[in-house]
Amino acid sequence: TLNSSGIVITRGKNSEGLIAQSIGGGGGISGGFSSSTLQLGSSEANGVLLGGDVALDRSGTVITRGDHAAAVAIQSIGGGGGTFVGTTNNFVKLGAVGTTGIGSNLSGGRVLAQSTGAGFFTEGRNSPAFVAQSIGGGGGIVNLSQGGVLLGSRNSSGRQLGGDVVISNNAD
């Protein structure tokens, strides 16, 4: 659970305001330039790789003033993944892009968001104000200026469910 209040202002490319993540199977946040293939999270997933529940209780204002900069992003991802913003000469792979086993569980958890205050604002290109995701099988957010993307599992067996996403917005 992330409890946050007050004013958050960021400036510059790739400068997110608030990010809350729970990722089962590895991953996180990466950005910039990659000359080779970049893998966030497991490539061959077996077993239990669950994203946990993520909750945000936010009062106040979040403003980003740059390209590729979400104001708020909340993610629960089972099977690996996360967020990549940047450029690659090859591929960005988020999550279990290889084979997963029959008994595997790559499910995302519940995402809860409550917002009060002035709200979330962005001023840059490709900058969403608010993103809430629960993803089973790996994946996430990719914002590329060049390169290719592989998201989530393929050739998969087992459970790969997204969880509930519940949003309460009481902005002024």
CSV table of C-alpha atoms in Angstrom, one decimal:
chain,number,residue,atom,x,y,z
A,1,THR,CA,0.0,0.0,0.0
A,2,LEU,CA,1.3,3.4,-1.0
A,3,ASN,CA,-0.2,6.4,1.0
A,4,SER,CA,0.8,9.7,-0.6
A,5,SER,CA,-0.3,13.3,-0.2
A,6,GLY,CA,0.8,16.7,-1.3
A,7,ILE,CA,2.1,18.0,-4.6
A,8,VAL,CA,4.4,16.0,-6.8
A,9,ILE,CA,5.9,17.7,-9.9
A,10,THR,CA,8.4,16.2,-12.2
A,11,ARG,CA,10.3,17.7,-15.2
A,12,GLY,CA,12.1,16.0,-18.0
A,13,LYS,CA,11.7,13.0,-20.3
A,14,ASN,CA,10.9,9.6,-18.6
A,15,SER,CA,10.1,11.3,-15.3
A,16,GLU,CA,7.1,9.5,-13.9
A,17,GLY,CA,5.3,11.0,-10.9
A,18,LEU,CA,4.3,7.9,-8.8
A,19,ILE,CA,4.8,4.2,-9.7
A,20,ALA,CA,3.6,1.3,-7.5
A,21,GLN,CA,4.4,-2.2,-8.7
A,22,SER,CA,4.2,-5.8,-7.5
A,23,ILE,CA,5.8,-8.2,-10.0
A,24,GLY,CA,6.1,-11.9,-9.6
A,25,GLY,CA,8.8,-13.4,-11.8
A,26,GLY,CA,11.1,-10.4,-12.0
A,27,GLY,CA,11.2,-7.1,-13.8
A,28,GLY,CA,10.7,-3.5,-12.7
A,29,ILE,CA,11.5,-0.2,-14.5
A,30,SER,CA,14.1,0.4,-17.2
A,31,GLY,CA,14.7,3.2,-19.6
A,32,GLY,CA,17.2,4.7,-21.9
A,33,PHE,CA,18.9,3.0,-24.8
A,34,SER,CA,19.6,-0.7,-25.2
A,35,SER,CA,21.7,-1.9,-28.2
A,36,SER,CA,20.8,-5.6,-27.5
A,37,THR,CA,17.6,-7.4,-26.5
A,38,LEU,CA,16.4,-6.3,-23.1
A,39,GLN,CA,14.4,-8.8,-20.9
A,40,LEU,CA,12.4,-7.6,-17.9
A,41,GLY,CA,11.3,-10.7,-16.0
A,42,SER,CA,11.6,-14.4,-16.5
A,43,SER,CA,11.8,-15.8,-20.0
A,44,GLU,CA,10.8,-19.4,-19.2
A,45,ALA,CA,8.3,-19.4,-16.3
A,46,ASN,CA,7.4,-22.4,-14.2
A,47,GLY,CA,5.9,-22.5,-10.8
A,48,VAL,CA,4.1,-19.7,-9.0
A,49,LEU,CA,5.0,-16.2,-10.1
A,50,LEU,CA,2.2,-14.1,-8.7
A,51,GLY,CA,1.8,-10.3,-8.7
A,52,GLY,CA,0.7,-9.2,-5.3
A,53,ASP,CA,-2.1,-6.8,-4.4
A,54,VAL,CA,-1.2,-3.1,-5.0
A,55,ALA,CA,-3.1,-0.3,-3.3
A,56,LEU,CA,-2.7,3.5,-3.7
A,57,ASP,CA,-4.4,6.1,-1.5
A,58,ARG,CA,-3.5,9.4,-2.9
A,59,SER,CA,-4.6,12.9,-2.0
A,60,GLY,CA,-3.2,15.9,-3.7
A,61,THR,CA,-1.9,16.7,-7.2
A,62,VAL,CA,0.6,14.9,-9.5
A,63,ILE,CA,2.0,16.8,-12.5
A,64,THR,CA,4.6,15.6,-15.0
A,65,ARG,CA,6.2,18.0,-17.5
A,66,GLY,CA,8.0,15.7,-19.9
A,67,ASP,CA,7.6,13.2,-22.7
A,68,HIS,CA,7.0,9.6,-21.8
A,69,ALA,CA,6.1,10.4,-18.2
A,70,ALA,CA,3.0,9.0,-16.6
A,71,ALA,CA,1.6,10.9,-13.7
A,72,VAL,CA,0.6,7.7,-11.8
A,73,ALA,CA,1.1,4.1,-12.8
A,74,ILE,CA,-0.1,1.1,-10.7
A,75,GLN,CA,0.8,-2.4,-11.8
A,76,SER,CA,0.3,-6.0,-10.5
A,77,ILE,CA,2.0,-8.4,-12.9
A,78,GLY,CA,2.3,-12.2,-12.6
A,79,GLY,CA,5.0,-13.7,-14.8
A,80,GLY,CA,7.3,-10.8,-14.9
A,81,GLY,CA,7.5,-7.5,-16.8
A,82,GLY,CA,7.1,-3.9,-15.7
A,83,THR,CA,7.8,-0.6,-17.5
A,84,PHE,CA,10.3,0.3,-20.3
A,85,VAL,CA,10.6,3.7,-21.8
A,86,GLY,CA,13.3,4.4,-24.4
A,87,THR,CA,15.0,3.2,-27.5
A,88,THR,CA,16.4,-0.2,-28.6
A,89,ASN,CA,18.1,-1.5,-31.7
A,90,ASN,CA,16.5,-4.9,-31.1
A,91,PHE,CA,13.6,-6.1,-28.9
A,92,VAL,CA,12.2,-5.3,-25.5
A,93,LYS,CA,10.7,-8.4,-23.9
A,94,LEU,CA,8.4,-8.0,-20.9
A,95,GLY,CA,7.4,-11.0,-18.9
A,96,ALA,CA,7.4,-14.7,-19.6
A,97,VAL,CA,7.8,-14.6,-23.4
A,98,GLY,CA,8.9,-18.2,-23.5
A,99,THR,CA,7.1,-21.5,-22.6
A,100,THR,CA,5.3,-21.8,-19.3
A,101,GLY,CA,4.6,-25.1,-17.6
A,102,ILE,CA,1.2,-26.8,-17.1
A,103,GLY,CA,1.2,-26.3,-13.3
A,104,SER,CA,2.3,-22.6,-13.5
A,105,ASN,CA,0.4,-19.7,-12.0
A,106,LEU,CA,1.4,-16.4,-13.5
A,107,SER,CA,-1.6,-14.3,-12.3
A,108,GLY,CA,-1.8,-10.6,-11.4
A,109,GLY,CA,-3.2,-9.4,-8.1
A,110,ARG,CA,-5.8,-6.9,-7.2
A,111,VAL,CA,-5.2,-3.2,-8.0
A,112,LEU,CA,-7.0,-0.6,-5.8
A,113,ALA,CA,-6.7,3.1,-6.3
A,114,GLN,CA,-8.3,5.9,-4.4
A,115,SER,CA,-7.7,9.5,-5.3
A,116,THR,CA,-8.8,12.8,-3.8
A,117,GLY,CA,-7.5,16.3,-4.4
A,118,ALA,CA,-6.9,18.3,-7.5
A,119,GLY,CA,-6.0,15.2,-9.7
A,120,PHE,CA,-3.3,13.9,-12.1
A,121,PHE,CA,-2.0,16.0,-15.0
A,122,THR,CA,0.6,15.6,-17.8
A,123,GLU,CA,2.1,18.0,-20.3
A,124,GLY,CA,4.3,15.8,-22.4
A,125,ARG,CA,3.9,13.5,-25.4
A,126,ASN,CA,2.9,9.9,-24.7
A,127,SER,CA,2.3,10.7,-21.1
A,128,PRO,CA,-0.8,9.2,-19.6
A,129,ALA,CA,-2.3,10.8,-16.5
A,130,PHE,CA,-3.3,7.5,-14.9
A,131,VAL,CA,-2.6,3.8,-15.6
A,132,ALA,CA,-3.9,0.9,-13.5
A,133,GLN,CA,-3.1,-2.7,-14.7
A,134,SER,CA,-3.4,-6.2,-13.4
A,135,ILE,CA,-1.8,-8.6,-15.8
A,136,GLY,CA,-1.5,-12.4,-15.9
A,137,GLY,CA,1.2,-14.0,-18.0
A,138,GLY,CA,3.7,-11.0,-17.9
A,139,GLY,CA,3.7,-7.7,-19.7
A,140,GLY,CA,3.4,-4.0,-18.7
A,141,ILE,CA,4.0,-0.6,-20.2
A,142,VAL,CA,6.3,0.0,-23.2
A,143,ASN,CA,6.9,3.3,-24.8
A,144,LEU,CA,9.5,3.0,-27.6
A,145,SER,CA,10.8,5.5,-30.1
A,146,GLN,CA,12.3,2.6,-32.1
A,147,GLY,CA,12.6,-1.1,-31.8
A,148,GLY,CA,10.3,-4.1,-31.3
A,149,VAL,CA,8.3,-5.4,-28.4
A,150,LEU,CA,7.3,-8.9,-27.1
A,151,LEU,CA,4.7,-8.7,-24.3
A,152,GLY,CA,3.6,-11.6,-22.1
A,153,SER,CA,3.5,-15.3,-22.5
A,154,ARG,CA,3.2,-17.5,-25.5
A,155,ASN,CA,3.1,-21.3,-25.8
A,156,SER,CA,1.7,-21.2,-22.3
A,157,SER,CA,-0.2,-23.5,-20.0
A,158,GLY,CA,-1.4,-23.0,-16.5
A,159,ARG,CA,-3.2,-20.0,-14.9
A,160,GLN,CA,-2.6,-16.5,-16.3
A,161,LEU,CA,-5.3,-14.3,-14.9
A,162,GLY,CA,-5.6,-10.6,-14.4
A,163,GLY,CA,-7.0,-9.5,-11.0
A,164,ASP,CA,-9.6,-6.9,-10.2
A,165,VAL,CA,-8.9,-3.3,-10.9
A,166,VAL,CA,-10.9,-0.9,-8.7
A,167,ILE,CA,-10.6,2.9,-9.0
A,168,SER,CA,-12.3,5.5,-6.9
A,169,ASN,CA,-11.7,9.1,-8.1
A,170,ASN,CA,-13.0,12.0,-6.0
A,171,ALA,CA,-10.8,14.7,-7.5
A,172,ASP,CA,-11.9,18.3,-7.0
